[in-house]
mmCIF file of C-alpha atoms in Angstrom:
data_model
loop_
_atom_site.group_PDB
_atom_site.id
_atom_site.type_symbol
_atom_site.label_atom_id
_atom_site.label_comp_id
_atom_site.label_asym_id
_atom_site.label_seq_id
_atom_site.Cartn_x
_atom_site.Cartn_y
_atom_site.Cartn_z
ATOM 1 C CA ARG A 1 -85.974 62.901 -8.646
ATOM 2 C CA LEU A 2 -82.792 61.802 -6.842
ATOM 3 C CA ASP A 3 -81.974 65.459 -6.159
ATOM 4 C CA GLU A 4 -85.352 65.765 -4.422
ATOM 5 C CA VAL A 5 -84.604 62.699 -2.295
ATOM 6 C CA LEU A 6 -81.184 64.056 -1.270
ATOM 7 C CA GLY A 7 -82.657 67.408 -0.284
ATOM 8 C CA LYS A 8 -81.405 70.974 -0.480
ATOM 9 C CA ASP A 9 -77.657 71.681 -0.193
ATOM 10 C CA ALA A 10 -76.885 67.958 -0.159
ATOM 11 C CA ILE A 11 -73.793 68.043 -2.366
ATOM 12 C CA PHE A 12 -71.048 70.634 -2.840
ATOM 13 C CA PRO A 13 -67.961 70.654 -5.112
ATOM 14 C CA GLY A 14 -65.293 68.410 -3.618
ATOM 15 C CA ASP A 15 -67.772 66.220 -1.731
ATOM 16 C CA ILE A 16 -67.365 62.462 -1.533
ATOM 17 C CA ILE A 17 -70.446 60.370 -2.384
ATOM 18 C CA VAL A 18 -70.548 56.628 -1.724
ATOM 19 C CA LEU A 19 -73.005 54.216 -3.336
ATOM 20 C CA ARG A 20 -73.052 50.956 -1.377
ATOM 21 C CA GLY A 21 -74.915 47.839 -2.421
ATOM 22 C CA GLU A 22 -74.971 44.408 -3.969
ATOM 23 C CA GLU A 23 -74.031 43.605 -7.542
ATOM 24 C CA GLY A 24 -76.815 44.324 -10.023
ATOM 25 C CA SER A 25 -78.394 47.169 -8.063
ATOM 26 C CA PHE A 26 -77.887 49.893 -10.709
ATOM 27 C CA LYS A 27 -74.994 51.583 -8.879
ATOM 28 C CA SER A 28 -72.828 51.632 -12.012
ATOM 29 C CA HIS A 29 -75.714 53.023 -14.075
ATOM 30 C CA ILE A 30 -76.172 55.881 -11.625
ATOM 31 C CA GLY A 31 -72.413 56.412 -11.640
ATOM 32 C CA LEU A 32 -72.484 56.740 -15.424
ATOM 33 C CA LEU A 33 -75.277 59.318 -15.286
ATOM 34 C CA PHE A 34 -73.319 61.164 -12.615
ATOM 35 C CA SER A 35 -70.304 61.282 -14.941
ATOM 36 C CA ILE A 36 -72.205 63.080 -17.710
ATOM 37 C CA GLY A 37 -73.527 65.689 -15.289
ATOM 38 C CA LEU A 38 -71.602 68.843 -14.498
ATOM 39 C CA ASP A 39 -70.959 71.239 -11.640
ATOM 40 C CA ILE A 40 -71.936 74.718 -12.764
ATOM 41 C CA SER A 41 -69.840 76.368 -10.052
ATOM 42 C CA ARG A 42 -66.607 74.914 -11.498
ATOM 43 C CA ARG A 43 -65.665 77.096 -14.468
ATOM 44 C CA PRO A 44 -63.065 76.078 -17.074
ATOM 45 C CA GLY A 45 -60.745 78.492 -18.886
ATOM 46 C CA PRO A 46 -61.880 80.635 -21.859
ATOM 47 C CA HIS A 47 -61.327 77.786 -24.324
ATOM 48 C CA GLY A 48 -61.622 74.886 -21.911
ATOM 49 C CA ILE A 49 -64.380 72.426 -21.071
ATOM 50 C CA ARG A 50 -65.601 70.530 -18.033
ATOM 51 C CA ARG A 51 -64.443 66.927 -17.836
ATOM 52 C CA SER A 52 -65.185 63.828 -15.783
ATOM 53 C CA LEU A 53 -62.643 61.171 -14.870
ATOM 54 C CA LEU A 54 -64.007 57.639 -14.896
ATOM 55 C CA LEU A 55 -61.956 54.875 -13.303
ATOM 56 C CA PRO A 56 -63.759 51.640 -14.247
ATOM 57 C CA ILE A 57 -61.843 49.043 -12.237
ATOM 58 C CA GLY A 58 -62.422 45.797 -14.141
ATOM 59 C CA ASP A 59 -64.034 47.335 -17.244
ATOM 60 C CA ASN A 60 -62.445 48.850 -20.344
ATOM 61 C CA GLN A 61 -63.033 51.668 -22.820
ATOM 62 C CA VAL A 62 -65.165 49.467 -25.097
ATOM 63 C CA THR A 63 -67.554 48.610 -22.255
ATOM 64 C CA ILE A 64 -67.858 52.250 -21.211
ATOM 65 C CA ASP A 65 -68.499 53.396 -24.788
ATOM 66 C CA LYS A 66 -71.254 50.806 -25.114
ATOM 67 C CA LEU A 67 -72.887 51.941 -21.874
ATOM 68 C CA LEU A 68 -72.686 55.608 -22.908
ATOM 69 C CA ASP A 69 -74.598 54.664 -26.041
ATOM 70 C CA SER A 70 -77.361 52.965 -24.027
ATOM 71 C CA SER A 71 -80.979 54.084 -24.313
ATOM 72 C CA PHE A 72 -81.190 55.159 -20.654
ATOM 73 C CA VAL A 73 -78.222 57.535 -21.148
ATOM 74 C CA HIS A 74 -79.787 59.012 -24.294
ATOM 75 C CA ALA A 75 -83.078 59.460 -22.417
ATOM 76 C CA HIS A 76 -81.308 61.211 -19.550
ATOM 77 C CA ARG A 77 -79.517 63.575 -21.915
ATOM 78 C CA ALA A 78 -82.792 64.352 -23.687
ATOM 79 C CA ARG A 79 -84.359 65.459 -20.387
ATOM 80 C CA HIS A 80 -81.364 67.466 -19.169
ATOM 81 C CA GLN A 81 -79.917 70.218 -21.312
ATOM 82 C CA ARG A 82 -76.707 70.530 -19.350
ATOM 83 C CA CYS A 83 -74.858 67.252 -19.857
ATOM 84 C CA LYS A 84 -71.335 66.347 -20.882
ATOM 85 C CA GLY A 85 -70.685 64.795 -24.270
ATOM 86 C CA ASP A 86 -68.803 61.529 -24.648
ATOM 87 C CA ASN A 87 -65.660 63.501 -25.539
ATOM 88 C CA GLN A 88 -65.770 65.054 -22.051
ATOM 89 C CA ILE A 89 -65.567 61.674 -20.295
ATOM 90 C CA THR A 90 -61.971 60.555 -19.775
ATOM 91 C CA VAL A 91 -61.619 56.857 -18.999
ATOM 92 C CA VAL A 92 -58.501 56.305 -16.878
ATOM 93 C CA ASP A 93 -56.895 52.878 -16.931
ATOM 94 C CA ILE A 94 -55.568 52.038 -13.456
ATOM 95 C CA PRO A 95 -53.304 48.952 -13.409
ATOM 96 C CA VAL A 96 -54.253 46.137 -11.064
ATOM 97 C CA GLY A 97 -52.113 43.559 -9.337
ATOM 98 C CA TYR A 98 -49.097 44.369 -7.192
ATOM 99 C CA VAL A 99 -49.365 48.098 -7.792
ATOM 100 C CA GLN A 100 -48.007 50.596 -5.295
ATOM 101 C CA PRO A 101 -50.663 53.111 -4.103
ATOM 102 C CA GLY A 102 -48.346 55.951 -5.097
ATOM 103 C CA LEU A 103 -48.798 55.028 -8.768
ATOM 104 C CA VAL A 104 -52.529 55.711 -8.506
ATOM 105 C CA PHE A 105 -51.876 59.240 -7.275
ATOM 106 C CA GLN A 106 -49.305 59.806 -10.003
ATOM 107 C CA ILE A 107 -51.851 58.836 -12.666
ATOM 108 C CA LEU A 108 -54.571 61.013 -11.142
ATOM 109 C CA GLU A 109 -52.213 63.975 -10.707
ATOM 110 C CA ARG A 110 -51.149 63.653 -14.345
ATOM 111 C CA GLU A 111 -54.779 63.824 -15.514
ATOM 112 C CA PHE A 112 -55.510 66.919 -13.427
ATOM 113 C CA GLU A 113 -52.313 68.616 -14.597
ATOM 114 C CA LYS A 114 -53.147 67.803 -18.217
ATOM 115 C CA ALA A 115 -56.639 69.281 -17.817
ATOM 116 C CA ARG A 116 -55.286 72.468 -16.237
ATOM 117 C CA GLY A 117 -52.753 72.833 -19.036
ATOM 118 C CA GLN A 118 -55.593 72.749 -21.591
ATOM 119 C CA GLY A 119 -57.734 75.184 -19.637
ATOM 120 C CA ASP A 120 -60.164 72.380 -18.731
ATOM 121 C CA VAL A 121 -61.569 71.591 -15.313
ATOM 122 C CA ILE A 122 -62.223 68.104 -13.944
ATOM 123 C CA ASP A 123 -65.335 68.574 -11.862
ATOM 124 C CA ARG A 124 -66.332 64.936 -11.322
ATOM 125 C CA VAL A 125 -64.525 61.665 -10.599
ATOM 126 C CA ILE A 126 -66.128 58.204 -10.562
ATOM 127 C CA ILE A 127 -64.410 55.068 -9.237
ATOM 128 C CA ASP A 128 -66.257 51.853 -10.022
ATOM 129 C CA ASN A 129 -65.739 49.589 -8.114
ATOM 130 C CA ILE A 130 -63.737 50.004 -4.904
ATOM 131 C CA SER A 131 -64.343 46.330 -4.059
ATOM 132 C CA HIS A 132 -62.723 45.169 -7.318
ATOM 133 C CA TRP A 133 -59.828 47.526 -6.658
ATOM 134 C CA GLU A 134 -59.326 46.125 -3.197
ATOM 135 C CA MET A 135 -59.472 42.478 -4.271
ATOM 136 C CA SER A 136 -57.089 42.906 -7.206
ATOM 137 C CA CYS A 137 -54.509 45.207 -5.555
ATOM 138 C CA PRO A 138 -53.004 43.704 -2.368
ATOM 139 C CA PHE A 139 -50.809 46.736 -1.610
ATOM 140 C CA MET A 140 -53.829 49.059 -1.596
ATOM 141 C CA ARG A 141 -55.754 46.641 0.576
ATOM 142 C CA GLU A 142 -52.945 46.539 3.136
ATOM 143 C CA ASP A 143 -52.257 50.300 3.145
ATOM 144 C CA GLU A 144 -54.373 51.700 6.002
ATOM 145 C CA THR A 145 -53.717 55.300 4.917
ATOM 146 C CA PHE A 146 -54.669 54.896 1.260
ATOM 147 C CA ALA A 147 -58.363 55.763 1.685
ATOM 148 C CA ASP A 148 -57.713 58.910 3.701
ATOM 149 C CA THR A 149 -55.001 60.053 1.293
ATOM 150 C CA LEU A 150 -57.261 59.440 -1.717
ATOM 151 C CA ILE A 151 -60.120 61.467 -0.217
ATOM 152 C CA GLU A 152 -57.796 64.299 0.789
ATOM 153 C CA PHE A 153 -56.338 64.421 -2.740
ATOM 154 C CA LEU A 154 -59.744 64.520 -4.458
ATOM 155 C CA ARG A 155 -61.131 67.149 -2.094
ATOM 156 C CA ARG A 156 -58.064 69.290 -2.685
ATOM 157 C CA GLN A 157 -58.819 69.144 -6.415
ATOM 158 C CA GLN A 158 -62.428 70.228 -5.654
ATOM 159 C CA ALA A 159 -63.659 67.293 -7.720
ATOM 160 C CA THR A 160 -67.024 65.912 -6.628
ATOM 161 C CA THR A 161 -66.337 62.189 -6.395
ATOM 162 C CA LEU A 162 -68.629 59.171 -6.617
ATOM 163 C CA LEU A 163 -67.258 55.947 -5.112
ATOM 164 C CA ILE A 164 -69.045 52.650 -5.697
ATOM 165 C CA CYS A 165 -68.636 50.037 -2.967
ATOM 166 C CA SER A 166 -69.868 46.504 -2.508
ATOM 167 C CA ALA A 167 -72.140 45.375 0.304
ATOM 168 C CA HIS A 168 -71.000 41.750 0.049
ATOM 169 C CA PRO A 169 -70.520 40.060 3.462
ATOM 170 C CA ALA A 170 -66.909 39.286 2.502
ATOM 171 C CA HIS A 171 -66.167 43.018 2.432
ATOM 172 C CA GLN A 172 -67.735 43.950 5.765
ATOM 173 C CA ASN A 173 -64.327 44.127 7.466
ATOM 174 C CA SER A 174 -62.684 46.063 4.668
ATOM 175 C CA VAL A 175 -60.488 48.831 6.095
ATOM 176 C CA LEU A 176 -60.462 50.633 2.743
ATOM 177 C CA GLN A 177 -64.226 50.676 2.276
ATOM 178 C CA THR A 178 -64.938 51.438 5.933
ATOM 179 C CA SER A 179 -62.634 54.478 5.841
ATOM 180 C CA LEU A 180 -64.204 55.766 2.621
ATOM 181 C CA ILE A 181 -67.734 55.342 3.981
ATOM 182 C CA ASP A 182 -66.887 57.000 7.294
ATOM 183 C CA ASP A 183 -65.321 60.029 5.563
ATOM 184 C CA ALA A 184 -68.012 60.368 2.882
ATOM 185 C CA ASN A 185 -70.296 63.386 2.862
ATOM 186 C CA THR A 186 -73.136 61.376 1.321
ATOM 187 C CA LEU A 187 -73.931 57.666 1.667
ATOM 188 C CA ILE A 188 -76.649 55.926 -0.354
ATOM 189 C CA ASP A 189 -77.511 52.260 0.191
ATOM 190 C CA PHE A 190 -78.929 49.904 -2.452
ATOM 191 C CA HIS A 191 -80.671 46.618 -1.617
ATOM 192 C CA ARG A 192 -81.862 43.829 -3.898
ATOM 193 C CA ILE A 193 -84.862 41.987 -2.522
ATOM 194 C CA GLU A 194 -87.530 39.595 -3.735
ATOM 195 C CA PHE A 195 -90.964 41.087 -3.182
ATOM 196 C CA ARG A 196 -94.195 39.516 -4.401
ATOM 197 C CA GLY A 197 -92.296 37.170 -6.690
ATOM 198 C CA ALA A 198 -90.221 39.849 -8.406
ATOM 199 C CA GLN A 199 -86.685 41.166 -7.896
ATOM 200 C CA ARG A 200 -86.627 44.799 -6.820
ATOM 201 C CA VAL A 201 -83.905 47.312 -6.087
ATOM 202 C CA ILE A 202 -84.490 49.616 -3.126
ATOM 203 C CA LEU A 203 -82.583 52.867 -2.556
ATOM 204 C CA ARG A 204 -82.210 54.547 0.827
ATOM 205 C CA VAL A 205 -80.187 57.648 1.654
ATOM 206 C CA VAL A 206 -78.260 57.103 4.889
ATOM 207 C CA LYS A 207 -76.573 60.481 5.269
ATOM 208 C CA THR A 208 -75.978 63.773 3.459
ATOM 209 C CA ARG A 209 -74.040 66.913 4.303
ATOM 210 C CA ALA A 210 -77.101 68.877 5.431
ATOM 211 C CA MET A 211 -79.073 65.806 6.627
ATOM 212 C CA ARG A 212 -82.188 67.161 4.905
ATOM 213 C CA HIS A 213 -82.702 64.020 2.852
ATOM 214 C CA LYS A 214 -85.862 61.939 2.774
ATOM 215 C CA ALA A 215 -85.646 59.046 5.192
ATOM 216 C CA GLU A 216 -87.984 56.647 3.386
ATOM 217 C CA SER A 217 -86.962 53.997 0.856
ATOM 218 C CA PHE A 218 -87.517 54.228 -2.903
ATOM 219 C CA ASP A 219 -87.801 51.732 -5.743
ATOM 220 C CA VAL A 220 -85.140 52.050 -8.447
ATOM 221 C CA MET A 221 -86.336 51.185 -11.973
ATOM 222 C CA LEU A 222 -84.260 51.057 -15.146
ATOM 223 C CA THR A 223 -86.215 51.488 -18.384
ATOM 224 C CA ASP A 224 -85.557 52.817 -21.867
ATOM 225 C CA ASP A 225 -86.738 56.173 -20.495
ATOM 226 C CA GLY A 226 -83.879 56.199 -17.994
ATOM 227 C CA LEU A 227 -83.459 55.523 -14.308
ATOM 228 C CA GLN A 228 -86.522 56.346 -12.260
ATOM 229 C CA LEU A 229 -87.348 56.383 -8.562
ATOM 230 C CA GLY A 230 -90.715 55.436 -7.147
ATOM 231 C CA THR A 231 -92.144 55.278 -3.653
ATOM 232 C CA SER A 232 -91.583 51.828 -2.187
ATOM 233 C CA SER A 233 -94.303 49.656 -0.672
ATOM 234 C CA LYS A 234 -95.436 50.164 2.924
ATOM 235 C CA LEU A 235 -94.815 46.431 3.346
ATOM 236 C CA LEU A 236 -91.047 47.076 3.297
ATOM 237 C CA ARG A 237 -89.181 47.903 6.490
ATOM 238 C CA VAL A 238 -85.638 49.057 7.276
ATOM 239 C CA GLY A 239 -83.826 46.722 9.688
ATOM 240 C CA THR A 240 -81.550 47.736 12.557
ATOM 241 C CA SER A 241 -78.441 47.324 10.370
ATOM 242 C CA GLY A 242 -79.917 49.383 7.541
ATOM 243 C CA GLU A 243 -81.079 46.555 5.288
ATOM 244 C CA VAL A 244 -84.487 46.728 3.623
ATOM 245 C CA ARG A 245 -86.671 43.649 3.916
ATOM 246 C CA PRO A 246 -90.325 42.704 3.310
ATOM 247 C CA VAL A 247 -92.669 42.655 6.287
ATOM 248 C CA ARG A 248 -93.887 39.151 7.046
ATOM 249 C CA THR A 249 -97.669 39.071 6.885
ATOM 250 C CA ARG A 250 -100.259 36.389 7.502
ATOM 251 C CA LEU A 251 -103.790 36.320 6.182
ATOM 252 C CA TYR A 252 -106.192 34.899 8.756
ATOM 253 C CA LEU A 253 -109.166 32.917 7.494
ATOM 254 C CA HIS A 254 -112.523 32.995 9.239
ATOM 255 C CA GLU A 255 -111.999 29.513 10.635
ATOM 256 C CA GLU A 256 -108.796 30.633 12.399
ATOM 257 C CA ASN A 257 -110.618 33.455 14.149
ATOM 258 C CA MET A 258 -113.398 31.251 15.516
#
């Protein structure tokens, strides 16, 4: 369903996709489903396989393994014949703290070189979460060229990349996140709102390469059958800054109309 929302020719190999939203808005879940997908146009060697690189900033291998064994992942794999197995997901541990940005590129380059040596192809990269990376790595936060260099490197590898960013007010002036969002081919916003007494997650596509995406907002639901999108209520409106909020309504009684 998300492919339908994005529209035709929305994503090409080497594109940068940014998911932006608050914590708890299913961005990481979508990132995980993205990691088990594959790009048919990227072909490995005769004995190679397609791989995804997953950089879970703040999480570890145990957490990722548990998520890959979740019911929504199994349901997604059951509906889609072409999916990567767990052995095709490489979790890359990126150190945090006072780490020089150059070390990140060394680690990434090593993974791509290793894959090429085995006849494999890394067709997808997921970084979750850029906000955690920025907060825990001062040198990356202060390096104004890091974002542009990272995007250039990943595009050169022709790896379709999913970057997860926070929409927290504290990160609004982030140079790193702003650069990544500006250079992204696709930007998808996620909003958590309270509507009719229940918490809901709303998805809205802001931009795509071909700009043929659907402009309306959609409900995001996570069930044992997987992640699903549904048409959002007509009582939700998109604000001038892109946020989704309920429309204030008032029910008039007969006495008020007299």
